Every structure is written in C-alpha cells, then in structure tokens.
Short mmCIF file of C-alpha atoms and ligand atoms in Angstrom, two decimals:
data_model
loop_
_atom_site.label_atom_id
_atom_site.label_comp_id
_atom_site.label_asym_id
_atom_site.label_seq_id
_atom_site.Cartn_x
_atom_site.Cartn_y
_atom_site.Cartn_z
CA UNK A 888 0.00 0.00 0.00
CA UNK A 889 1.23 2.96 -0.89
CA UNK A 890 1.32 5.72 2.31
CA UNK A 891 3.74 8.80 1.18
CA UNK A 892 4.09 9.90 -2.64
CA UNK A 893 6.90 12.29 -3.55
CA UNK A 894 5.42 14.61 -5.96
CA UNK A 895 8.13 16.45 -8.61
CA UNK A 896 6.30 19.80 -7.90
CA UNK A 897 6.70 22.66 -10.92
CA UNK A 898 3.68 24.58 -9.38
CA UNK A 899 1.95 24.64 -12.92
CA UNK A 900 -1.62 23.50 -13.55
CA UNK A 901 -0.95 19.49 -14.19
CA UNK A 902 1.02 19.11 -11.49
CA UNK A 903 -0.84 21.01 -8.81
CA UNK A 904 -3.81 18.64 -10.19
CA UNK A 905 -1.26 15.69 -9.53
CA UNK A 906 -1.79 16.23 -5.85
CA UNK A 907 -5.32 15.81 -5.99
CA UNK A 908 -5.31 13.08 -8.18
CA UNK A 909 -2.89 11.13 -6.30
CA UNK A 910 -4.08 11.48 -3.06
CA UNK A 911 -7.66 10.01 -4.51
CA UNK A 912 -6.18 7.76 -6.29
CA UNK A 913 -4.05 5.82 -3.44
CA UNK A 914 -4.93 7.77 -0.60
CA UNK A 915 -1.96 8.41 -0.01
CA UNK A 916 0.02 11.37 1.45
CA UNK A 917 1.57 13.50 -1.30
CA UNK A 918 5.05 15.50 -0.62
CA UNK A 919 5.53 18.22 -3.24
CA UNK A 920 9.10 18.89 -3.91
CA UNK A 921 10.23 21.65 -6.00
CA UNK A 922 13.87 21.74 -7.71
CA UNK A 923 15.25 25.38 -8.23
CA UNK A 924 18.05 24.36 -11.21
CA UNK A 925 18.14 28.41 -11.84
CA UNK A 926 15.14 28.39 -13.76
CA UNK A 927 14.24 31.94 -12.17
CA UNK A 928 10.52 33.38 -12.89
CA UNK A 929 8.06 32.77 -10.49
CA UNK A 930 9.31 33.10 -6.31
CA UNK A 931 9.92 29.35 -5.11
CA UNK A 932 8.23 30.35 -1.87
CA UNK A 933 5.03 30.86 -3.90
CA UNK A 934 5.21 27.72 -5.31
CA UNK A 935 5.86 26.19 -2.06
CA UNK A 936 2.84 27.02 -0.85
CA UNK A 937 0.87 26.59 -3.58
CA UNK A 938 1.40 23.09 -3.06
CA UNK A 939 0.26 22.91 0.39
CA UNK A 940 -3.02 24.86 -0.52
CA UNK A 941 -3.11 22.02 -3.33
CA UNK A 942 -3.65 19.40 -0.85
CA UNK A 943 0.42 18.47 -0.07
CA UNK A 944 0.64 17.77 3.33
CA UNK A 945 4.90 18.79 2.95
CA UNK A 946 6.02 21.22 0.20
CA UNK A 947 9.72 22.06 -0.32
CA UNK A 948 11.73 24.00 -2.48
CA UNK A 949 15.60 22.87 -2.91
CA UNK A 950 18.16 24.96 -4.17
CA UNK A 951 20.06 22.98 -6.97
CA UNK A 952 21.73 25.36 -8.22
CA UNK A 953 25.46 25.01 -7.58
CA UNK A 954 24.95 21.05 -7.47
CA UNK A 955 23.39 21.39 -11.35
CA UNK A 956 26.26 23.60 -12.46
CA UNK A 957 29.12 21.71 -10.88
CA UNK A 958 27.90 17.97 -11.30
CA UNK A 959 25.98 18.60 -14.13
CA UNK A 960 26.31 21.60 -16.45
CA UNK A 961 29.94 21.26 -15.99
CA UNK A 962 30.15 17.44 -17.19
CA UNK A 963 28.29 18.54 -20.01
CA UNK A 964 30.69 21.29 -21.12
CA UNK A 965 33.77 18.97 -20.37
CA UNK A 966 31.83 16.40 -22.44
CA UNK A 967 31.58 18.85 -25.30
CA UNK A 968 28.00 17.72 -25.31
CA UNK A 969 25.71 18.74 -28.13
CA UNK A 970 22.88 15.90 -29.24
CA UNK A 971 22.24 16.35 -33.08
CA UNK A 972 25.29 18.20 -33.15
CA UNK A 973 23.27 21.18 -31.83
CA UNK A 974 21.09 20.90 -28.66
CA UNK A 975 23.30 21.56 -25.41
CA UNK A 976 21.25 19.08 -23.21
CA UNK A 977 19.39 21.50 -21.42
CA UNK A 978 16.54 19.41 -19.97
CA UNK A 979 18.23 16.32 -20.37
CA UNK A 980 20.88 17.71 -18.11
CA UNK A 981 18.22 18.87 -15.13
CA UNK A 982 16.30 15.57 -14.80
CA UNK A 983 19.22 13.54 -13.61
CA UNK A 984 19.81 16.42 -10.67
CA UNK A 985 15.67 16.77 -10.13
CA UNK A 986 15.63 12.77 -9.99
CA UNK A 987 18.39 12.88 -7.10
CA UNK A 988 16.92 15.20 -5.33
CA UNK A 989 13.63 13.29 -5.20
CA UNK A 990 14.65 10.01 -4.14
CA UNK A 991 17.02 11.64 -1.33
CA UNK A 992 13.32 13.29 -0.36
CA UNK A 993 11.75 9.60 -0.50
CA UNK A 994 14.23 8.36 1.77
CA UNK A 995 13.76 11.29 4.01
CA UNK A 996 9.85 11.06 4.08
CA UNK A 997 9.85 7.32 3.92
CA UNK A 998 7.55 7.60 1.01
CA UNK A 999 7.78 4.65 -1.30
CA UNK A 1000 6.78 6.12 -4.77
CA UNK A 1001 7.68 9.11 -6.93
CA UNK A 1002 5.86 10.41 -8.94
CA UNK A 1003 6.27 13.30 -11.79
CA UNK A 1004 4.25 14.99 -14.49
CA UNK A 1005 5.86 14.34 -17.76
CA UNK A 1006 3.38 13.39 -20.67
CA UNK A 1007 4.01 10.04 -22.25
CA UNK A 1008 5.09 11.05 -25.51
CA UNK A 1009 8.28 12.64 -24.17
CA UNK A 1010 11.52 12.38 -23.34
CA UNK A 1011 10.99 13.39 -20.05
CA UNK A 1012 9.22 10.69 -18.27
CA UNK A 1013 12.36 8.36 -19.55
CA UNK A 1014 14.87 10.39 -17.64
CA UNK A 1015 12.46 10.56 -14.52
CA UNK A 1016 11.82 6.86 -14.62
CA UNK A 1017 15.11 5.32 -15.55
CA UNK A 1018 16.87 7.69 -13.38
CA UNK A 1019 14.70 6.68 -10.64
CA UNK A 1020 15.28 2.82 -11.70
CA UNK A 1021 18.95 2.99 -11.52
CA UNK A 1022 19.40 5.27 -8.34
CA UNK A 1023 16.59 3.54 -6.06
CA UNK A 1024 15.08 0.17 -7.74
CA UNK A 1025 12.68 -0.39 -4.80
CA UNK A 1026 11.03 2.83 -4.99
CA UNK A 1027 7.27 2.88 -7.79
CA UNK A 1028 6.64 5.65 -9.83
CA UNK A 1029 3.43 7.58 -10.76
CA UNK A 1030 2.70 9.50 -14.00
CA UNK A 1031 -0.32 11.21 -13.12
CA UNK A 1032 -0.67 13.27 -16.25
CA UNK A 1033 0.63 10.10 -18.60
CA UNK A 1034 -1.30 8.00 -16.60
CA UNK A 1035 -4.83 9.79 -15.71
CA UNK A 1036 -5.88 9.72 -19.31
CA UNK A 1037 -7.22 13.55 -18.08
CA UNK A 1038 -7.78 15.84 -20.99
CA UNK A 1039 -6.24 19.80 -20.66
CA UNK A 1040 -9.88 20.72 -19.85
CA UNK A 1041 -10.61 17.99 -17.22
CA UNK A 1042 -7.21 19.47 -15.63
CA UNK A 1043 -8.77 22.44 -15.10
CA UNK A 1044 -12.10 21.44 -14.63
CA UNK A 1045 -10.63 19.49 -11.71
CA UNK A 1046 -8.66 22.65 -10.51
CA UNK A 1047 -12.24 24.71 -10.44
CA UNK A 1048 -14.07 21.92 -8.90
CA UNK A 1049 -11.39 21.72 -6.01
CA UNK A 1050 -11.01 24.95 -5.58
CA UNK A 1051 -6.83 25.10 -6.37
CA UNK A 1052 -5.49 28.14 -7.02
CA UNK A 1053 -4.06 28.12 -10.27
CA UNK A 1054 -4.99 31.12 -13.02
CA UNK A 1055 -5.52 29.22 -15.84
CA UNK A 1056 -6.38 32.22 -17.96
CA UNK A 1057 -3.05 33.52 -19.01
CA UNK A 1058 -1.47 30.18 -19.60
CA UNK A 1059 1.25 30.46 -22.46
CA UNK A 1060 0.53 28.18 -25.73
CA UNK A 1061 4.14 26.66 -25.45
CA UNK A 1062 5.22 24.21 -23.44
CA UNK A 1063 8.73 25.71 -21.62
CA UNK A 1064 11.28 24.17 -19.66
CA UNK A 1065 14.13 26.44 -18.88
CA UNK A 1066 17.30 26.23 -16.57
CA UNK A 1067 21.03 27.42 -16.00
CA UNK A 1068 22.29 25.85 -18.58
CA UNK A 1069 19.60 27.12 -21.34
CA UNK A 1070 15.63 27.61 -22.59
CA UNK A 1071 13.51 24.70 -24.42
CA UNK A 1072 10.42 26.21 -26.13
CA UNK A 1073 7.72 24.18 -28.02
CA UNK A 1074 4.23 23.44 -29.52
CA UNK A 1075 1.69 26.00 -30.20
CA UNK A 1076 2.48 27.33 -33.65
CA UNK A 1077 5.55 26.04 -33.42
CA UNK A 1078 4.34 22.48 -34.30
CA UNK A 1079 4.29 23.73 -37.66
CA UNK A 1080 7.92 23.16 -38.34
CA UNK A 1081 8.03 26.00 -41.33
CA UNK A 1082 6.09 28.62 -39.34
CA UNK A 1083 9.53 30.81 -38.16
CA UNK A 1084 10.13 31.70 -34.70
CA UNK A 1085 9.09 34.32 -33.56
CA UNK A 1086 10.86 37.04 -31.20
CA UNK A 1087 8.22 36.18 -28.33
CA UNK A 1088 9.47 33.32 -27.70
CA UNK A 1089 13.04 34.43 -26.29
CA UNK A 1090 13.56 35.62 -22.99
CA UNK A 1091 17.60 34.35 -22.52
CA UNK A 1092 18.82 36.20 -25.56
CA UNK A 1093 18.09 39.82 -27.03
CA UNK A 1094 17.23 39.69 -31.26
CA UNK A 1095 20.84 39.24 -32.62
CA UNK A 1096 19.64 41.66 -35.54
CA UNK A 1097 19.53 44.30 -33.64
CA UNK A 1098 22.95 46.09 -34.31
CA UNK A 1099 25.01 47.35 -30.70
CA UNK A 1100 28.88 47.25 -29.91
CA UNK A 1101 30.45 43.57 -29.68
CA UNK A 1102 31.49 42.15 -25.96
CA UNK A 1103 34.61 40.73 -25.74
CA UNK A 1104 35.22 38.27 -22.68
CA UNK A 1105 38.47 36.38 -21.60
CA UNK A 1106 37.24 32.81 -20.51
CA UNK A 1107 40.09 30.97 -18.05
CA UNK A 1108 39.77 26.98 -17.82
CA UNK A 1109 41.86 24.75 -15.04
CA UNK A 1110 41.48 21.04 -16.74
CA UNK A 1111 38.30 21.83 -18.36
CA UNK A 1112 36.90 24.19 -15.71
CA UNK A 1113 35.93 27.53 -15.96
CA UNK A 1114 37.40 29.36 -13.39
CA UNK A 1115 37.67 32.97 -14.04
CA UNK A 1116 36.32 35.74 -16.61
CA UNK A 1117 38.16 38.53 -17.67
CA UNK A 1118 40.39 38.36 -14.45
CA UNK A 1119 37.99 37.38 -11.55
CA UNK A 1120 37.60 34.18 -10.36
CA UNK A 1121 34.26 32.64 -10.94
CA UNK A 1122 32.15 29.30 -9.83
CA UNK A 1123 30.95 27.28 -12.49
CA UNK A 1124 27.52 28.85 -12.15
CA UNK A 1125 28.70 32.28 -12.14
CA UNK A 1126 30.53 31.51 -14.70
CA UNK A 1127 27.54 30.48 -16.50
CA UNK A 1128 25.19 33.08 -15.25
CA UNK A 1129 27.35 35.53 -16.48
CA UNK A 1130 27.58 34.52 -19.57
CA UNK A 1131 24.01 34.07 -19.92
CA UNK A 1132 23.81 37.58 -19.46
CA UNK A 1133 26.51 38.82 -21.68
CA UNK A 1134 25.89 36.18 -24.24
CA UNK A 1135 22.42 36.76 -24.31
CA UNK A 1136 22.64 40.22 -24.86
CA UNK A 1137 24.32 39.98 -28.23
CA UNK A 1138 21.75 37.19 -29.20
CA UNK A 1139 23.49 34.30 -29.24
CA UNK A 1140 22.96 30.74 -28.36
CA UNK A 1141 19.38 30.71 -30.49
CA UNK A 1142 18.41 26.99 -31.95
CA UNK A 1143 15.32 26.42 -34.04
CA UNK A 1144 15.42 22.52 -35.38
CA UNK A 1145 13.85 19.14 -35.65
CA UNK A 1146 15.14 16.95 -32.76
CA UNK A 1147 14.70 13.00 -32.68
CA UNK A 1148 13.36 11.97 -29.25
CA UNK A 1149 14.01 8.63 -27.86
CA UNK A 1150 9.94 7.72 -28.42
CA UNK A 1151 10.87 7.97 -31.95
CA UNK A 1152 8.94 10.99 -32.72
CA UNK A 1153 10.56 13.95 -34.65
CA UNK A 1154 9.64 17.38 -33.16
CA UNK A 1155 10.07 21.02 -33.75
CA UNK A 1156 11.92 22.96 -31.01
CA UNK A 1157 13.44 26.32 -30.48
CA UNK A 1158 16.01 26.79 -28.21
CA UNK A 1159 18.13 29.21 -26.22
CA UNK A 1160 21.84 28.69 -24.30
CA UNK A 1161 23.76 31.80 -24.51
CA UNK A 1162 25.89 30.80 -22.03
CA UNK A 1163 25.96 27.06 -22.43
CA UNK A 1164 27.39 28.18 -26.33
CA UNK A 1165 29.35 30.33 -25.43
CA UNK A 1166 30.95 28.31 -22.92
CA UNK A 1167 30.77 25.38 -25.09
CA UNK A 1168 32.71 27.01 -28.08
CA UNK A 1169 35.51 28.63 -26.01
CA UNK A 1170 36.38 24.96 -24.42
CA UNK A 1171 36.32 23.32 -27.54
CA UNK A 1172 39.31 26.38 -29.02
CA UNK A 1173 41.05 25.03 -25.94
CA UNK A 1174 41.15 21.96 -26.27
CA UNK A 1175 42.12 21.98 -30.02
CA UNK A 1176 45.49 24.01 -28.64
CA UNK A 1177 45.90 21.75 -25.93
CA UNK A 1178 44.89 18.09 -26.85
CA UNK A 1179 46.94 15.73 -28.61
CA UNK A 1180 45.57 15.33 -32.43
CA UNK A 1181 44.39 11.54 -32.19
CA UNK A 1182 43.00 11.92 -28.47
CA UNK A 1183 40.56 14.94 -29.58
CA UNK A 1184 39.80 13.40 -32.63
CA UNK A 1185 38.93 10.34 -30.30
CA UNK A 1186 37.27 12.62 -28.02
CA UNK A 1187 34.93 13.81 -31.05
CA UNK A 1188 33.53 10.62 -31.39
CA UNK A 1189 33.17 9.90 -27.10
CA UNK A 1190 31.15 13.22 -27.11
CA UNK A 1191 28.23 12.40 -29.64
CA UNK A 1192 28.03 9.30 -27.52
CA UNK A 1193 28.09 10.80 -24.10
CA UNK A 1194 25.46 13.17 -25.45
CA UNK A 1195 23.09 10.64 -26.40
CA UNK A 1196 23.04 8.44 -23.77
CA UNK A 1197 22.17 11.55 -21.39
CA UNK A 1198 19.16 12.80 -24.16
CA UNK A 1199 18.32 8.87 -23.93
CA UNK A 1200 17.97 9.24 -19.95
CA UNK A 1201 20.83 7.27 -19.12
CA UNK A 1202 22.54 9.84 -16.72
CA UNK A 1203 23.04 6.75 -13.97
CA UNK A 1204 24.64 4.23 -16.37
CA UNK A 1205 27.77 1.93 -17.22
CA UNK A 1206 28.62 3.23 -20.05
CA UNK A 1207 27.97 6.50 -19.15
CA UNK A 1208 30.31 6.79 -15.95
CA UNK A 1209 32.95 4.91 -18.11
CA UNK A 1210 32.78 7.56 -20.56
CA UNK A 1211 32.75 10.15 -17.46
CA UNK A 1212 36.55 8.77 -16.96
CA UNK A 1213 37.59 8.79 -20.66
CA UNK A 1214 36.43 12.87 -21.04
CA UNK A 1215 38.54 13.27 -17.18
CA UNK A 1216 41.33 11.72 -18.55
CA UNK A 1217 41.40 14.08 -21.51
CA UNK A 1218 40.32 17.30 -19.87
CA UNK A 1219 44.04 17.21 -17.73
CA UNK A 1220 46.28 19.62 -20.21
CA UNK A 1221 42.69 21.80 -21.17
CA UNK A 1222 44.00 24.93 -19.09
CA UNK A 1223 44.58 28.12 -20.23
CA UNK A 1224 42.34 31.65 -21.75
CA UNK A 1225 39.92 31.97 -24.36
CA UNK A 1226 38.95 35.12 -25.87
CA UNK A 1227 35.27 35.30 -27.79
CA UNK A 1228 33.74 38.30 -28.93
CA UNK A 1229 29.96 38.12 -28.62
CA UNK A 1230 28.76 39.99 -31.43
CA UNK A 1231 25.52 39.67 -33.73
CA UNK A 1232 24.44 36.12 -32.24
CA UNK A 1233 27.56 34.48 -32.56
CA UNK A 1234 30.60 33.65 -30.14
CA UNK A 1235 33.46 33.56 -31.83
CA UNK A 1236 36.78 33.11 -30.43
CA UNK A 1237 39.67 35.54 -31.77
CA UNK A 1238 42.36 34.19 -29.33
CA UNK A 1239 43.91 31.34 -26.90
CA UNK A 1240 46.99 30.57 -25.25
CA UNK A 1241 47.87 28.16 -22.67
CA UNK A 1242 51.17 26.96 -20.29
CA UNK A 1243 50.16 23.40 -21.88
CA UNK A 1244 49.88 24.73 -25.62
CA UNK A 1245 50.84 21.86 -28.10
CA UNK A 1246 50.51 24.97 -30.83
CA UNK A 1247 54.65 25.52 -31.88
CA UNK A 1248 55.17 28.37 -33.30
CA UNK A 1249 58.84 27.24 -34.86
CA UNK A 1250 57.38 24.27 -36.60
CA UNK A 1251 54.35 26.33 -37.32
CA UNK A 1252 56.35 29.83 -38.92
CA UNK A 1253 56.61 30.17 -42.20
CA UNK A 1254 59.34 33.24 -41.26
CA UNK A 1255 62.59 32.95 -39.78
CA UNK A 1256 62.78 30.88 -37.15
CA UNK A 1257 61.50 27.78 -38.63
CA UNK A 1258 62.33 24.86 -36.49
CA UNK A 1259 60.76 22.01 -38.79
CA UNK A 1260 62.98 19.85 -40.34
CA UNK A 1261 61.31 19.74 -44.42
CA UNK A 1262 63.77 17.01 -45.44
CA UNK A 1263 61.84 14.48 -43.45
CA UNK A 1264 58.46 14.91 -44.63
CA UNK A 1265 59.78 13.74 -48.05
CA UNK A 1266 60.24 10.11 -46.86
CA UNK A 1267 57.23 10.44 -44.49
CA UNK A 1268 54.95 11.42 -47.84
CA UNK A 1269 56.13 7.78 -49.46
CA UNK A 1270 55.34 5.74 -46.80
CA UNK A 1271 52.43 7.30 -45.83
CA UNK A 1272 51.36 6.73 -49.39
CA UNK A 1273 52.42 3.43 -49.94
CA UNK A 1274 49.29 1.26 -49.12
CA UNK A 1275 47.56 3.24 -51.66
CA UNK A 1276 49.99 3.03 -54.14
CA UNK A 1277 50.64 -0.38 -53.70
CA UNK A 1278 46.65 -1.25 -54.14
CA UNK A 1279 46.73 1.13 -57.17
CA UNK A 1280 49.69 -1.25 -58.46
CA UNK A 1281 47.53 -4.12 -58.50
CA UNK A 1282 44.72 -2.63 -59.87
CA UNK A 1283 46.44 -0.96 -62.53
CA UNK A 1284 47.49 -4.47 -63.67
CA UNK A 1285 44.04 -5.49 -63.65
CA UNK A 1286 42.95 -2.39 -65.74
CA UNK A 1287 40.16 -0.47 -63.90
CA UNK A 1288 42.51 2.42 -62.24
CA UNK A 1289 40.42 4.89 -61.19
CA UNK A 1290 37.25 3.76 -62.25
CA UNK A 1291 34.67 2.80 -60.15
CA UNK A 1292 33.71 -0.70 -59.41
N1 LIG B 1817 13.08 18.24 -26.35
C1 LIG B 1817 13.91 18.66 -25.28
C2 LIG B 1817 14.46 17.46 -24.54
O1 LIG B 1817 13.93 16.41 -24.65
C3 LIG B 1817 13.23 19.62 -24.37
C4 LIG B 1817 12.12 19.07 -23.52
C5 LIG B 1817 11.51 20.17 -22.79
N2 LIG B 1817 10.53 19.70 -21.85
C6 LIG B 1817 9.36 20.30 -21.69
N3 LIG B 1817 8.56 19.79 -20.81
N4 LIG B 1817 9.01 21.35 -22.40
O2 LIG B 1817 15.45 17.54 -23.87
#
C-alpha cells in the first residue's frame, strides 16, 4: 500500500492537479518537492505554498543550483555535449539532478513512490523513470498526467471543482522548460515546423539583428573548468550566469530545429543557451590548442556518444560513468584563456593561449625561425602513401585504375 508519494512539484496547472489526483487515487500522502536548477521566474516560496493549498501535506523548495552547475552543467561542457550536433542538453541535463533530489526526499519522508508529471510522448518521463530505476530500484513511480488519461480541460475542470489556485487564464501556448544551462520552447504554432520563430518566444537572448557594440570576454579553464572571466575568479555557475547575461545580450545561443526523441517521434523545437554556447565554443578552441591530435579526434567521437546516452535518460549508467573517466582523462592539459567576442548572435573566439599549448610556433612559422625539419616529410609522404599506391599497383594491372567498381 502505498502511504507517502513524492510529488516532482513545478507549481503549474498538471502538477498542482497531480496532488489531488494522487491522493484520490491511493490515498496516499503527497510531498511536493520543487527543484530550483536556476530556472528563475516565479518566487519558489510561492510555489511552495501553492502546493500545500493544493492538498500536499509537505512542500519544499531545494536549491540545486550550484549542485546542477558543478555535477551537471559542468560534465556537459567537459563532455563537449551537443545531441544532433546542436542541442546543449538542457533538460536532459536537469532531470538527472531533479531525480536525485527526489529520491534523497523519498528516503527522508519514507515515502515509497515518486511520482512526476511528464506526458508520455516525451523524453521526459524516460529520464524521470530510468533515473529513478537505476538510483533507487525499490522505490514505484506515478505519472499522473501520462497516466490519468485527463484531458487539458478535465485538468482544469478538476482545478475549479477543487477549488486550487491556479490562473488558468493567461497560460502560455508553449510548453517551456528552462534552466542554468539554457531555454527549451515548443508546440503552439511552433508544431508547424516551417512557421519561423518568432521574437516572443526568447527571454535568454536579445534579437541578434539588432545592431550594438560587440562584448569581448576572456574565458580561463583549469582542466576543463571555468574558473575565471576577464580576471575574476568565478564558480561554475557564475561563470555560467554571467555569460548568460553577456551572451544573451548579443543574441546568441538561439536553436530552431527538428530533434529525434528517444519515443521515436521527430519534433520542432526552439532553443536558447547563450551561455551554455558560449561556454561550449571557447572549451572546444582550448582543447584543439591543448589536446593531442588523435586523443581529440577520439574525443569527437566519445562526445556524440556521451550526449546521447544523457538525451536517452541514461545519466546513472555503465557506459555512461565509463565515458565520465575517458572525457577526465582528456580534460588534464585543457587549461589556459579563451577570448570570444559576442557579437551579432555568434561567439566567436579571436584568441587562446595556454602553459600546456601543443601549438609551436617554430614548426608552425613560415618566417625565420622555422624549427621544422622539411627534409623528413619527403620520406614520411612515401610511406604514408604506400598502401595506396601499392593497391593502385595491383589494380592498374588489372585495368580499372580509377574507375569505379
Ligand atoms: N526536447 C527537449 C528534450 O527532450 C526539451 C524538452 C523540454 N521539456 C518540456 N517539458 N518542455 O530535452
């Protein structure tokens, strides 16, 4: 039987009807916990409340702030992590932090189910669920709002019969999940993927059309790590905030594509990581000074991995942490500054340097000074060659050189 339900807790309609629902349902006690991963808008304290006056008979609000920057933003960045070359992770990278926090809350509570209020044709509800699975296999879970079969207007209907106080009257058309680490915006018109975007939408990043004077910003790494702008030293989440701000500001870090979720449908989305981009692009300049040619090409291939087994909702898995030691491994020379200029949606860096540079500027000169030895690269040009030529041998002999087969 269950007696306590842990309730993920957004303070939006479908959840605040969770509580209700639940509580019916099983009769059970329902525990609202709320996860602040920087997602800033509405005051937490409201929301805790709104929970009790929902029916919760606890309501807390956690501050996950630092812990989603440090064990989770920062991963990602290290990781080089985009999924479809493009999205930064930013959902997939809060569910793994939101689904820690709630099974810590079940152990405090003794409650032995969780429950959340993704819809089932998500990604969401994978991440919650498997995340769940692999950090507390004892515990049930509860998808109200997959599970209910309840209809957006029984929702509310079930908020005005109870009385909950929820203003369904201004609710946006888009469905929005935003964090630290970046903005996810979709449905509503946007379901149409050829209607364009439209400027409403944004609230992370200023139009990048509009013309005003470029930002330039020194980024510092320590093995991978952000650790100071332009001089001061910085936390990985002031690192990021900041550059949400200054980022932002010149428009950058907009994404408008079709994204492959794990249920195997396609679906529009528009995005916004100024920050996250930002941050993203300056690491990667570093690490093509610092990192040895074969180990970042390597590395290439580890990140497009790493990034879809998070998107997939495998945060807590084998494969996963064993790729978690590869990216350490490689991150141990990426020290040293990064300068972008922010300028017209786009962060481009103009400059890097580093104590553990593998950039030489005598081999590299083509002035005086030239260190590199061009008598050896004649011999090194044959044998490179020579499987090639020696396959071209035989098939000259055969007579179809060059032609296809
Ligand atoms: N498609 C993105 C992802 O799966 C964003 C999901 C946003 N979630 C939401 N409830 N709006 O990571």
């Amino acid at each position: 039987m269950t007696e306590r339900v842990v309730l993920a807790y957004s303070g939006g309609l479908d959840t605040s009807v969770a509580i209700g629902w639940i509580a019916e349902q099983t009769g059970a006690e329902v525990v609202a916990v709320a996860a602040d991963v920087g997602q800033g808008g509405e005051d937490l304290e409201e929301v805790r409340k709104r929970a009790i006056a929902c029916g919760a008979v606890e309501s807390e609000v956690l501050d996950l702030r630092d812990e989603f920057a440090d064990r989770y933003c920062l991963p990602a960045l290290r990781a080089g992590a985009l999924y479809m070359e493009r999205y930064p992770l930013v959902s997939a990278l809060s569910r793994p932090v939101i689904v820690e926090a709630l099974v810590a809350a079940a152990r405090r509570y003794g409650a032995d189910t969780v429950a959340h209020g993704c819809t089932g044709k998500g990604n969401d509800q994978v991440r919650f669920e498997v995340g769940i699975g692999a950090l507390a296999p004892d515990l049930d879970v509860l998808a109200p709002v997959r599970d209910s079969g309840m209809t957006r207007d029984e929702s509310i209907a079930f908020a005005e019969r109870n009385g909950l106080p929820i203003d369904v009257s201004g609710r946006s058309p888009y469905s929005i999940d935003q964090n630290l680490w970046g903005r996810a915006v979709e449905t509503g018109f946007l379901e149409d993927p050829w209607n364009a975007p439209i400027e409403e939408l944004y609230s992370y990043s200023a139009d990048p059309t509009i013309a005003r004077d470029p930002d330039e910003v020194l980024i510092r790494f320590d093995a991978g790590v952000p650790t100071a702008i332009d001089g001061r030293p910085v936390t990985v989440r002031q690192a990021i905030e900041e550059l949400n701000t200054r980022a932002g500001a010149q428009g950058v870090g907009r994404l408008d594509m079709v994204e492959d979720r794990l249920v195997g449908i396609k679906s529009r989305e528009v995005y916004e990581a100024p920050g996250a981009l930002a941050l993203l692009a300056a690491h990667r300049e570093l690490e093509d000074l610092t990192v040895e040619r074969d180990l970042r090409r390597f590395k290439r291939g580890v990140e497009q991995r790493w990034a879809e087994l998070v998107y997939d909702g495998l945060w807590f898995s084998p494969l996963k942490t064993a790729l978690d030691a590869f990216i350490d491994s490689a991150q141990e020379h990426v020290s040293g500054e990064v300068r972008l200029r922010l300028h017209a949606g786009s962060a481009v860096p103009t400059g890097r340097r580093s104590d553990s540079t593998l950039y030489d500027y005598g081999l590299a000169t083509y002035d005086t000074g030239d260190t590199f030895d061009q008598s050896l690269a004649k011999g090194f040009v044959q044998l490179w060659g020579l499987p090639s030529r020696i396959a071209a041998t035989r098939d000259l002999k055969a007579g179809s050189v060059g032609s296809a087969p």
